[in-house]
PDB file of C-alpha atoms and ligand atoms in Angstrom:
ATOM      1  CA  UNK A 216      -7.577  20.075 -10.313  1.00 69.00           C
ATOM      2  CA  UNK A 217      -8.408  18.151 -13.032  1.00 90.00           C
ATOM      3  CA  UNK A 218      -7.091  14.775 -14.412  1.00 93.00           C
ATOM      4  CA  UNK A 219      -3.751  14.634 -16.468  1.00 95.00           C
ATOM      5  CA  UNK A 220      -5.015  14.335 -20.101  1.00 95.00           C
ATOM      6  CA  UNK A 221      -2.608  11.737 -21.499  1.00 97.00           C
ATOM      7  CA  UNK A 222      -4.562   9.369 -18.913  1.00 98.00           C
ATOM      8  CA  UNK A 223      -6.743   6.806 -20.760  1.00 98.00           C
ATOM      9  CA  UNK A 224      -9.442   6.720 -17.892  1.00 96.00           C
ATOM     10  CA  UNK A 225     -11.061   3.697 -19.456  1.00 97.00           C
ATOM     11  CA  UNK A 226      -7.414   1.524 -18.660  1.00 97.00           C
ATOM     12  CA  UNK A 227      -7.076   2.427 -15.278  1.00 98.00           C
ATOM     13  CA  UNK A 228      -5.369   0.019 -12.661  1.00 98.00           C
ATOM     14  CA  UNK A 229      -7.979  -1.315 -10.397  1.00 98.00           C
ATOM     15  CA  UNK A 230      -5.180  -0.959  -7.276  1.00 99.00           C
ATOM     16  CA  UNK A 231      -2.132   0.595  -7.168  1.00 99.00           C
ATOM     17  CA  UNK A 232       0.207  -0.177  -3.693  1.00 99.00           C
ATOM     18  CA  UNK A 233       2.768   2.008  -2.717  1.00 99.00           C
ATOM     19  CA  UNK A 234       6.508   1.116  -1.204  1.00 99.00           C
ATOM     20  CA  UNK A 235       6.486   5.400   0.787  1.00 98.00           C
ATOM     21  CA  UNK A 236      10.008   5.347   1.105  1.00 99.00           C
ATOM     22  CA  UNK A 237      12.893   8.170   1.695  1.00 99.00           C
ATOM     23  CA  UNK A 238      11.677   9.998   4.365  1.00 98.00           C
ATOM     24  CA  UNK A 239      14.533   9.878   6.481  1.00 98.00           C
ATOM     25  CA  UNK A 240      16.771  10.787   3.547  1.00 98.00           C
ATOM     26  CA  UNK A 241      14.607  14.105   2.590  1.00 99.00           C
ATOM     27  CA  UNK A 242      15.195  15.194   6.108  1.00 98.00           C
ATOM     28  CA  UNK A 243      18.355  14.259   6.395  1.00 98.00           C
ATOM     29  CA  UNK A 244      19.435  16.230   3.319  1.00 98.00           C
ATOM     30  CA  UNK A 245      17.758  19.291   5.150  1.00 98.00           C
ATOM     31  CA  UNK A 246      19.753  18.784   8.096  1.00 98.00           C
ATOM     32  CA  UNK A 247      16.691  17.069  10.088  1.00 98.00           C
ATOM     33  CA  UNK A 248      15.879  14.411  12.589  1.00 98.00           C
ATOM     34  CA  UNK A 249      14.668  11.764  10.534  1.00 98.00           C
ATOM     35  CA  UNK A 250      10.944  12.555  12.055  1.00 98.00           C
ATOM     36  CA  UNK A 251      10.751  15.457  10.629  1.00 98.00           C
ATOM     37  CA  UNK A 252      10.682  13.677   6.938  1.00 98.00           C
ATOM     38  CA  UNK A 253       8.260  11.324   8.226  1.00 98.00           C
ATOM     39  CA  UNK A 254       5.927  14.256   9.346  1.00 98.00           C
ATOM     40  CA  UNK A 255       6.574  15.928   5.662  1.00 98.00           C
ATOM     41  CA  UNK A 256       5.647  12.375   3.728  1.00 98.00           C
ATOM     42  CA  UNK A 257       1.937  12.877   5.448  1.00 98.00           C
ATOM     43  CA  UNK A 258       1.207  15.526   2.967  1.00 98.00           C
ATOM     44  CA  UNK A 259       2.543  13.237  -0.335  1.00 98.00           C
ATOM     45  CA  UNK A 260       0.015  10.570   1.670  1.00 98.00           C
ATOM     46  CA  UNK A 261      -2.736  12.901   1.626  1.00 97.00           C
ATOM     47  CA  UNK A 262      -2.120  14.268  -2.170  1.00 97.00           C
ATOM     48  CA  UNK A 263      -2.073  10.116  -3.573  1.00 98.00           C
ATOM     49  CA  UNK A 264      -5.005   9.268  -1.798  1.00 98.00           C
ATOM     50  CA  UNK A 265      -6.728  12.471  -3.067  1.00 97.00           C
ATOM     51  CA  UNK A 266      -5.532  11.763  -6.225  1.00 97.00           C
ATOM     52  CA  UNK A 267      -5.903   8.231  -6.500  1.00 98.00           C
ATOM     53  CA  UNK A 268      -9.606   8.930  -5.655  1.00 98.00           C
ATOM     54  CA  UNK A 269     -10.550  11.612  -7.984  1.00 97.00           C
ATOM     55  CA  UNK A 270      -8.846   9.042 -11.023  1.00 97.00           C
ATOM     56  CA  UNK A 271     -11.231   6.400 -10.247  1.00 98.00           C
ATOM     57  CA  UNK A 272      -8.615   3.769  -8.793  1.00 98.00           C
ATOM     58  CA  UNK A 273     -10.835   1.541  -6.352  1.00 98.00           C
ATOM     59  CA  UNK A 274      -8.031   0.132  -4.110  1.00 99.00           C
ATOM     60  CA  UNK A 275      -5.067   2.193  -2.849  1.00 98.00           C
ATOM     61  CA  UNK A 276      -2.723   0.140  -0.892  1.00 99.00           C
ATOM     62  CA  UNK A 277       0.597   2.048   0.893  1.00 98.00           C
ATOM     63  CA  UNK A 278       2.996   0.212   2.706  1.00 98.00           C
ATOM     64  CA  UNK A 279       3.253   2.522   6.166  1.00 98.00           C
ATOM     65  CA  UNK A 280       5.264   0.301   8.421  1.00 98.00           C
ATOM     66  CA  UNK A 281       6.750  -2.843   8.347  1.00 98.00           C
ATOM     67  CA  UNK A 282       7.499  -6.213  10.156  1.00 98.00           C
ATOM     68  CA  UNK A 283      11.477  -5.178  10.148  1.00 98.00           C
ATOM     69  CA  UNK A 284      10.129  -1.482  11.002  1.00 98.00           C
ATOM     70  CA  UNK A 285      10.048  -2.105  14.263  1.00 98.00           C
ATOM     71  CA  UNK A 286      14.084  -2.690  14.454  1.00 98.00           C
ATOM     72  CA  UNK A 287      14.768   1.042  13.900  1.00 98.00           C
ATOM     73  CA  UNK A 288      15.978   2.679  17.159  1.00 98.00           C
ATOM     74  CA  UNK A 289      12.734   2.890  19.415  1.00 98.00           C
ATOM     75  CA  UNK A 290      12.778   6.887  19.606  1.00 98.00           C
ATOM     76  CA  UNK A 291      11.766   6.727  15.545  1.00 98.00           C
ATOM     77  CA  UNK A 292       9.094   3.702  16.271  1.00 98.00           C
ATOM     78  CA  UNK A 293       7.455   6.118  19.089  1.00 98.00           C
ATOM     79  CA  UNK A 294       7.240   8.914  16.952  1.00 98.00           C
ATOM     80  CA  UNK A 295       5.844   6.964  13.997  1.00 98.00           C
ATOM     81  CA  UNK A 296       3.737   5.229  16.040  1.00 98.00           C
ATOM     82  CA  UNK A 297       2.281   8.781  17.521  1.00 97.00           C
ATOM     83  CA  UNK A 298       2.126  10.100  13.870  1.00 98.00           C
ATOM     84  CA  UNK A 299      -0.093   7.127  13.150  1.00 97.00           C
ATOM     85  CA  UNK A 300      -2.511   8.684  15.592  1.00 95.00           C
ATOM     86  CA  UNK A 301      -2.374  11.773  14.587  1.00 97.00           C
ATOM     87  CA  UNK A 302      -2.596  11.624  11.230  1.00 97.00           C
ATOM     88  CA  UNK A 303      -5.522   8.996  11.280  1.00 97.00           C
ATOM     89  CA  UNK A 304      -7.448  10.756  13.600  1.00 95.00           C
ATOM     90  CA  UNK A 305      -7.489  14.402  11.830  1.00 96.00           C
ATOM     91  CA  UNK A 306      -7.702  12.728   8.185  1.00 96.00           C
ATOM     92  CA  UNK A 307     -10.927  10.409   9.096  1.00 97.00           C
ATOM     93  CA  UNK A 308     -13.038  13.490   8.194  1.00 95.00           C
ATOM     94  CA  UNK A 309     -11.082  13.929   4.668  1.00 94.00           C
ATOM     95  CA  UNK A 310     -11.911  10.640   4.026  1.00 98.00           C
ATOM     96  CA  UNK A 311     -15.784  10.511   4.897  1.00 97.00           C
ATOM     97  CA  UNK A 312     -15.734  13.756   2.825  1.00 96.00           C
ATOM     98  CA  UNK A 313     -14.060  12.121   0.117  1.00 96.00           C
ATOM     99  CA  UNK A 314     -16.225   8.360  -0.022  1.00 98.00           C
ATOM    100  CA  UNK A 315     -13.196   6.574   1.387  1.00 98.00           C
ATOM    101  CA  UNK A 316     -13.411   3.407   2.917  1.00 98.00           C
ATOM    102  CA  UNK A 317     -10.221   2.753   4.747  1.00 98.00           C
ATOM    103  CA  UNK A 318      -8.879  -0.279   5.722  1.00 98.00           C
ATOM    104  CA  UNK A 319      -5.332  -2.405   7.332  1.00 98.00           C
ATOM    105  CA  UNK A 320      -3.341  -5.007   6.716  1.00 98.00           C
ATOM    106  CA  UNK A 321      -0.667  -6.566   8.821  1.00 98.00           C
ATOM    107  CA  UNK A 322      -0.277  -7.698  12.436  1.00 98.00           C
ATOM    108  CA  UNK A 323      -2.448  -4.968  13.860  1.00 98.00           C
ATOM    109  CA  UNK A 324      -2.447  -6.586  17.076  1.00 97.00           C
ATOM    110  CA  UNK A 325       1.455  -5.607  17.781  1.00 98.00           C
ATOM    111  CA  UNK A 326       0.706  -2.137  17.036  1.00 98.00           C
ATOM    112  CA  UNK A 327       0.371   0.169  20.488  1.00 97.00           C
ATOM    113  CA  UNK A 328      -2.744   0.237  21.916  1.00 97.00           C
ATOM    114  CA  UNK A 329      -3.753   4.064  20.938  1.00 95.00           C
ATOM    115  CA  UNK A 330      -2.772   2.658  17.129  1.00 96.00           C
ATOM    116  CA  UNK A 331      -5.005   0.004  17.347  1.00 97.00           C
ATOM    117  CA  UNK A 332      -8.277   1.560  18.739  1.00 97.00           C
ATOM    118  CA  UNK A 333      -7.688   4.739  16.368  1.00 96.00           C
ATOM    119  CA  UNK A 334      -7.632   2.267  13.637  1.00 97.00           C
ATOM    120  CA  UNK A 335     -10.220   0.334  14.285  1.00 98.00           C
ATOM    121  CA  UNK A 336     -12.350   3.437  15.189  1.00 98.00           C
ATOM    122  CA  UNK A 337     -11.779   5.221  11.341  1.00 98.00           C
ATOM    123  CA  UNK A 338     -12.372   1.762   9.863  1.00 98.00           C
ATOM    124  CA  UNK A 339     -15.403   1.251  11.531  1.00 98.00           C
ATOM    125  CA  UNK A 340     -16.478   5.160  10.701  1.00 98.00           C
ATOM    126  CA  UNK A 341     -15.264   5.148   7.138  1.00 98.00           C
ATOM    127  CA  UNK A 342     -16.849   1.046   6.083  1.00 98.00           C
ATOM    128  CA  UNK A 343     -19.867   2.064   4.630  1.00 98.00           C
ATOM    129  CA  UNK A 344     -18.270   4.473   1.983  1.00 98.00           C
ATOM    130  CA  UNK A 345     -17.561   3.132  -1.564  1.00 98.00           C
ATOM    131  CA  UNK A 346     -15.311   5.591  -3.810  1.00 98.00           C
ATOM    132  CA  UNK A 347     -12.161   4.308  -3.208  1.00 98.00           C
ATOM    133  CA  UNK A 348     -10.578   1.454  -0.293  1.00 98.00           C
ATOM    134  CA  UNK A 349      -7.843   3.034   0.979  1.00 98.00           C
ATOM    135  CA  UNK A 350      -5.382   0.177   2.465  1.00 98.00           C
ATOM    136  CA  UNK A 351      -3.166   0.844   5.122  1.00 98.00           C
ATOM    137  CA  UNK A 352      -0.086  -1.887   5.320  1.00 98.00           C
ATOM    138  CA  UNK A 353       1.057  -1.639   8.655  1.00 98.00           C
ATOM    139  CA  UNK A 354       3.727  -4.059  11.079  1.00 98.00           C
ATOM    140  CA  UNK A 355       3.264  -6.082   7.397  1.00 98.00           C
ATOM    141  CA  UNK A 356       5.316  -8.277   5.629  1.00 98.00           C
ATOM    142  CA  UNK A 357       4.587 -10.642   3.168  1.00 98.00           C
ATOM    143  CA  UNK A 358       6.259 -13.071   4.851  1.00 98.00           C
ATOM    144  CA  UNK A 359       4.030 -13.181   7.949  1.00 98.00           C
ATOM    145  CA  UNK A 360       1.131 -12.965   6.012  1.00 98.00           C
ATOM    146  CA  UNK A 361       1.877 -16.753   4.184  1.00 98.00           C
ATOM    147  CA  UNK A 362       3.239 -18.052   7.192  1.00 98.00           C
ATOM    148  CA  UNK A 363      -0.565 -17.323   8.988  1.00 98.00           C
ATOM    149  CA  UNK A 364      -1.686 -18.168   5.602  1.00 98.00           C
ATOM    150  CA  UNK A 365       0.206 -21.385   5.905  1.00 98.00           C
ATOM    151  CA  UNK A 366      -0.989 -22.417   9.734  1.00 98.00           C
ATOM    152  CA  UNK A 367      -4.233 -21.818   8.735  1.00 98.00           C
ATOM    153  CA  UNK A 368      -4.246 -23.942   6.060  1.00 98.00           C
ATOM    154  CA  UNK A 369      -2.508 -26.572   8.047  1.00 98.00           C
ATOM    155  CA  UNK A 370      -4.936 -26.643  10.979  1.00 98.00           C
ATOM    156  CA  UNK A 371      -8.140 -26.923   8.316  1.00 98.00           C
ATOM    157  CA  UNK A 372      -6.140 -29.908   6.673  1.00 98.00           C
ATOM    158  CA  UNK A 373      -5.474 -31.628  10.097  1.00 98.00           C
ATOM    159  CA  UNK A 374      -9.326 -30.552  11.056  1.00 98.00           C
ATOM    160  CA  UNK A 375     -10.604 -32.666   7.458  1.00 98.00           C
ATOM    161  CA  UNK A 376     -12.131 -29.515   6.638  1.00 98.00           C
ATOM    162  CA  UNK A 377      -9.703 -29.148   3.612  1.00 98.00           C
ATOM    163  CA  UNK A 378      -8.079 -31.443   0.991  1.00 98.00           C
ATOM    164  CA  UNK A 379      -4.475 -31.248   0.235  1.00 98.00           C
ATOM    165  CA  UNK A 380      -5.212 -31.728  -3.418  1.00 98.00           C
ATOM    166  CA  UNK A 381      -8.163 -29.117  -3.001  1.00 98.00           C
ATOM    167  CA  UNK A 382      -5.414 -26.343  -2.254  1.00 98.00           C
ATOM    168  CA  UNK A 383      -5.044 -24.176  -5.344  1.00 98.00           C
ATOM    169  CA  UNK A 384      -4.497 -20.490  -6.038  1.00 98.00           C
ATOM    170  CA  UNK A 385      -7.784 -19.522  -4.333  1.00 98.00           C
ATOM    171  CA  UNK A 386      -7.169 -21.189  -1.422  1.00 98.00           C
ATOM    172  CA  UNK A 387      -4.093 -19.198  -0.718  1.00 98.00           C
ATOM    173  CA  UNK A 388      -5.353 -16.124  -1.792  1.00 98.00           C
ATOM    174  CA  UNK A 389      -8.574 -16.698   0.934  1.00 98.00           C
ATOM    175  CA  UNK A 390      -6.042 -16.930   3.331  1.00 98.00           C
ATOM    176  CA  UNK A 391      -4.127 -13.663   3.170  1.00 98.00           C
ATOM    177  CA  UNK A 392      -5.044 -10.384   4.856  1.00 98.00           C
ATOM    178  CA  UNK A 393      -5.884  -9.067   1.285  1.00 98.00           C
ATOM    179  CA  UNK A 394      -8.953 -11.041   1.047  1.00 98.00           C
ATOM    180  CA  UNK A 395     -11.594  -9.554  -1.615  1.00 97.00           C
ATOM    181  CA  UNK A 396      -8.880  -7.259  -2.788  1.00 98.00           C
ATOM    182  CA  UNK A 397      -7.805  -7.781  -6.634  1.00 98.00           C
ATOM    183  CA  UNK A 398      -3.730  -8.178  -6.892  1.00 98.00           C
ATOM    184  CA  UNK A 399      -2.291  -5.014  -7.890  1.00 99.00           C
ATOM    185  CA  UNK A 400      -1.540  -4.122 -11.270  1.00 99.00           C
ATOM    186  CA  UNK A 401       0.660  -1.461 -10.628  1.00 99.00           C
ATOM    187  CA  UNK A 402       3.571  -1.030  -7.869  1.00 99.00           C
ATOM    188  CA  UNK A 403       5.397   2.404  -7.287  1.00 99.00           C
ATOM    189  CA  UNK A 404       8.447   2.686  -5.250  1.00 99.00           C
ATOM    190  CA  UNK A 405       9.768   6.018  -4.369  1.00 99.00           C
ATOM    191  CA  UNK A 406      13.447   7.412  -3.267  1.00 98.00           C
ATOM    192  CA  UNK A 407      15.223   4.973  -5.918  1.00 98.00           C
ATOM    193  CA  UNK A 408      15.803   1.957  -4.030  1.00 98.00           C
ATOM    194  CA  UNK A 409      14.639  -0.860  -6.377  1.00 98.00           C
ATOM    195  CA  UNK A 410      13.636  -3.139  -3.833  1.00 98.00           C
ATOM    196  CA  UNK A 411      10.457  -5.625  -2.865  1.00 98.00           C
ATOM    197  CA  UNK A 412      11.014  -5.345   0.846  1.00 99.00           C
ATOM    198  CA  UNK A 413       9.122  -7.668   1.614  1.00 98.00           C
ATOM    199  CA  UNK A 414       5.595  -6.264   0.773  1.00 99.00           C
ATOM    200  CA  UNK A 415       3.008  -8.307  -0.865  1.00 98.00           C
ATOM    201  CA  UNK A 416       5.248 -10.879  -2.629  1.00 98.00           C
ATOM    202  CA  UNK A 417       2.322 -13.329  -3.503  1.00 98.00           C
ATOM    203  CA  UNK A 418       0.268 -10.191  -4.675  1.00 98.00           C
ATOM    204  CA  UNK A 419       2.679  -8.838  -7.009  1.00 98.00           C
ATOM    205  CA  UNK A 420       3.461 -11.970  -8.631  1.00 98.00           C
ATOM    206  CA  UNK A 421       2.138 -10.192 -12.414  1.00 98.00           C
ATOM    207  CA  UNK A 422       2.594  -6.090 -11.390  1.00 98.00           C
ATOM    208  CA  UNK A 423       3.855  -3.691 -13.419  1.00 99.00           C
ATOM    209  CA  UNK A 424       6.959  -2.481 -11.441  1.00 99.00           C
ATOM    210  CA  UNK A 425       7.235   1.281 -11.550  1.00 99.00           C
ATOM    211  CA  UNK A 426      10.375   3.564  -9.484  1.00 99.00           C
ATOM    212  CA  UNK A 427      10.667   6.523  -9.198  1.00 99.00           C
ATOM    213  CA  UNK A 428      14.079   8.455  -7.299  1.00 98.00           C
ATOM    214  CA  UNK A 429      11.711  11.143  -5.927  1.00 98.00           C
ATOM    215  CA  UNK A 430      11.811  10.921  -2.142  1.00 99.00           C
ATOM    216  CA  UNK A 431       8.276  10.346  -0.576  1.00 99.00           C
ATOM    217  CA  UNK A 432       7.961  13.888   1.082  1.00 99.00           C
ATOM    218  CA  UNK A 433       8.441  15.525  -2.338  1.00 99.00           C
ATOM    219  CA  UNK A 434       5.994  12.639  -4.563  1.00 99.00           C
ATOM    220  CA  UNK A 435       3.160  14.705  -5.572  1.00 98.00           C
ATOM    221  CA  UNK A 436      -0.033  14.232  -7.930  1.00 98.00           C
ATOM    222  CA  UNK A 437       2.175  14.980 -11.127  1.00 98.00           C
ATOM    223  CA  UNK A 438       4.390  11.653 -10.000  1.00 98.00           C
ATOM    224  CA  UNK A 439       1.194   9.479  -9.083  1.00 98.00           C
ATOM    225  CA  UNK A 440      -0.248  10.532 -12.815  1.00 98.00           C
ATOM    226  CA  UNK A 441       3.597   9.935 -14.488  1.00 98.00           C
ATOM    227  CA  UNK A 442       3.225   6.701 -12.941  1.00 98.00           C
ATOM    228  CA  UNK A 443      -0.193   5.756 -14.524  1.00 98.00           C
ATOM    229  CA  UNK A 444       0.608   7.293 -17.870  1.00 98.00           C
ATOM    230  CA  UNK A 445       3.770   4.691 -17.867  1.00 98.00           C
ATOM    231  CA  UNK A 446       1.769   2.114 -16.702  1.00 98.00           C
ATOM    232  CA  UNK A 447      -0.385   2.832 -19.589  1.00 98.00           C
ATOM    233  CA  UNK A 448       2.365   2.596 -22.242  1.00 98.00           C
ATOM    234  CA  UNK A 449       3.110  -1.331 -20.912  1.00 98.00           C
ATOM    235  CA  UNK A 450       2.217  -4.083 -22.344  1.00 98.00           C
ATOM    236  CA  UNK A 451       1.105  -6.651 -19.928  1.00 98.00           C
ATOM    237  CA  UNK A 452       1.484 -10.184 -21.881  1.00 98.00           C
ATOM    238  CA  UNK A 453       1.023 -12.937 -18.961  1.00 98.00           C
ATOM    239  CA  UNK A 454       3.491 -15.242 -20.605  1.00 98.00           C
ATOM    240  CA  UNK A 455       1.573 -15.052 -23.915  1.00 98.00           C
ATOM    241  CA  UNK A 456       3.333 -13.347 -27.394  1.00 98.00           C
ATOM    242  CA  UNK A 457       2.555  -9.695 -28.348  1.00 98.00           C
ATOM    243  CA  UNK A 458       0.411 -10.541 -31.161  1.00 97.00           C
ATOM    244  CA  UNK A 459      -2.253 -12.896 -28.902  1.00 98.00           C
ATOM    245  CA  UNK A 460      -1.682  -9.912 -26.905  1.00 96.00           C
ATOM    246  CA  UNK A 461      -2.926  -7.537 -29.113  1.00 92.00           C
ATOM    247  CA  UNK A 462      -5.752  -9.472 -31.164  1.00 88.00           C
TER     248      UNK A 462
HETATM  249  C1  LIG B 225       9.879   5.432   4.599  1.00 80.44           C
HETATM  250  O1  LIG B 225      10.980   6.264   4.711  1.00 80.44           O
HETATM  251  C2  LIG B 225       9.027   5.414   5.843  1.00 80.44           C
HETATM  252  C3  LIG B 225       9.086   4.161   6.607  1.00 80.44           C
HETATM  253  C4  LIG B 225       9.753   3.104   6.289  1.00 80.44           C
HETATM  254  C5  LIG B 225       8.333   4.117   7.836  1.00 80.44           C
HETATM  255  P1  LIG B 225      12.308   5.794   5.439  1.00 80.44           P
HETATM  256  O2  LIG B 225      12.186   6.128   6.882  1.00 80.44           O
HETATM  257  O3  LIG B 225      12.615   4.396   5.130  1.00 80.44           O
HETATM  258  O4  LIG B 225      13.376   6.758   4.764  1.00 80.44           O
HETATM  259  P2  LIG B 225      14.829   6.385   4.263  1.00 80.44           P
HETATM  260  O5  LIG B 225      14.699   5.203   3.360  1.00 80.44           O
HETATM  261  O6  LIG B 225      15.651   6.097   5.473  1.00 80.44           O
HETATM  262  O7  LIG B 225      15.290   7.598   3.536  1.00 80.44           O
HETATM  263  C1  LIG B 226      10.006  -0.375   3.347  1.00 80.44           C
HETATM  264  O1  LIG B 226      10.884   0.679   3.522  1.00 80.44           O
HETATM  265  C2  LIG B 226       8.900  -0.274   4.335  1.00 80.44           C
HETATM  266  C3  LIG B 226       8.020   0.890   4.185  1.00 80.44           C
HETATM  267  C4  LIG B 226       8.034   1.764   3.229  1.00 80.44           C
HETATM  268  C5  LIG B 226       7.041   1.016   5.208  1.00 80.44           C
HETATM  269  P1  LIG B 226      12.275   0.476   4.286  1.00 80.44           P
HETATM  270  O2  LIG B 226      12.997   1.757   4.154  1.00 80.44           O
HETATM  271  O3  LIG B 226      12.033  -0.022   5.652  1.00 80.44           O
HETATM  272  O4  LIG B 226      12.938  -0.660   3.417  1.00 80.44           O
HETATM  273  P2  LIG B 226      14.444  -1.192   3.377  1.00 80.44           P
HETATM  274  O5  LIG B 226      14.773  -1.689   4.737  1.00 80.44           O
HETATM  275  O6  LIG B 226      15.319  -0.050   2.978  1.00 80.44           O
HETATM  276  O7  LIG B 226      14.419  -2.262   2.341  1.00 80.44           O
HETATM  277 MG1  LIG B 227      13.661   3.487   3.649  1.00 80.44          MG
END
């Protein structure tokens, strides 16, 4: 299927992240367990990345699983946790098919063992391929990621390897788990909550904020493409005036 034609493929985003949210709602609404929505929002997963890919966006990032995810009452961690697997393991070939490189952020040593070595196994498989890097945000939050971020920097001050007055904007951004990824320039949230949630905070500090009240399960390549055509229309001014914006 081809590319929607009001998209300007020259002004593309580099990376777009995704906040996946309303599962549990969409199944709810059917009269579901709450697992059932989060085995129907692997399909809207597999139609953005597909997507995403054949636009010509080089970093995808979606926000899977979070720090506070793992509050929710343990039957729904298990079965996301075994989805994880799943889905991972059968999609590894769709992604060598398609050129994608995928990739995770987060505290991927909390996740269950079978997570972890599935992971790391796709990552390894999929590192050489160059289309599109597919980012996977999982047991994230941006506030564990600066408080590493912030240890780290600590210990190399208290080492001498680092100079208080030597920590700028680089710095931090060499010490997050996004390392050689550009910030996003565009941020969709689905299901109509217009929340942060704690997902990339430093990152987005200059996005383009875009949400939608579609419900994950149902977001499909029309929504990914109604995203980027508003994105499009914005104009991004970086504290500068329209007309320095424009010349
Ligand atoms: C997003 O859907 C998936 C995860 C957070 C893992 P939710 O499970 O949050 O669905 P709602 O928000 O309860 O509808
Ligand atoms: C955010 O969704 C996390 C993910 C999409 C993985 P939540 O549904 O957990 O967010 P809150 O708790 O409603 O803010
Ligand atoms: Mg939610």
């Amino acid at each position: 299927m081809g590319i929607d034609q009001h998209i300007d493929q020259t002004r593309l985003p580099k990376h777009v992240s995704v906040i996946m949210d309303g599962n549990g709602r969409w199944a709810k609404q059917r009269g579901k367990l709450r697992t059932f929505g989060h085995n129907k929002g692997v399909k809207a997963v597999r139609e953005t990345v597909e997507c995403a890919a054949e636009m010509g966006i080089e970093y995808l990032t979606l926000y899977a699983f979070s720090t506070e995810n793992w509050n929710r009452p343990q039957v729904e961690v298990n079965a996301l946790m075994t989805l994880l697997v799943k889905t991972i393991n059968k999609e590894t070939k769709t992604l060598m098919d398609n050129d994608i490189r995928l990739n995770a952020i987060g505290n991927l040593n909390s996740l269950p063992k079978s997570c972890f070595k599935e992971l790391n196994e796709a990552i390894e498989k999929t590192k050489d391929n160059t289309r599109m890097t597919l980012t996977l945000a999982l047991s994230y939050s941006s506030k564990w990621e600066l408080i590493e971020a912030v240890k780290t920097i600590a210990k190399n001050v208290k080492d001498g390897e680092l100079n208080p007055d030597a920590i700028d904007e680089s710095v931090i951004d060499q010490h997050l788990c996004t390392l050689g990824i550009p910030d996003p320039e565009l941020l969709i949230r689905t299901s109509g909550e217009q929340r942060i949630s704690n997902f990339l905070l430093w990152q987005i500090a200059y996005s383009e904020l875009y949400f939608t009240d579609k419900l994950w399960p149902d977001f499909d390549r029309k929504d990914f493409e109604a995203a980027i055509i508003d994105y499009q229309g914005r104009e991004r001014r970086f504290g500068k005036i329209s007309e320095q914006v424009s010349a």
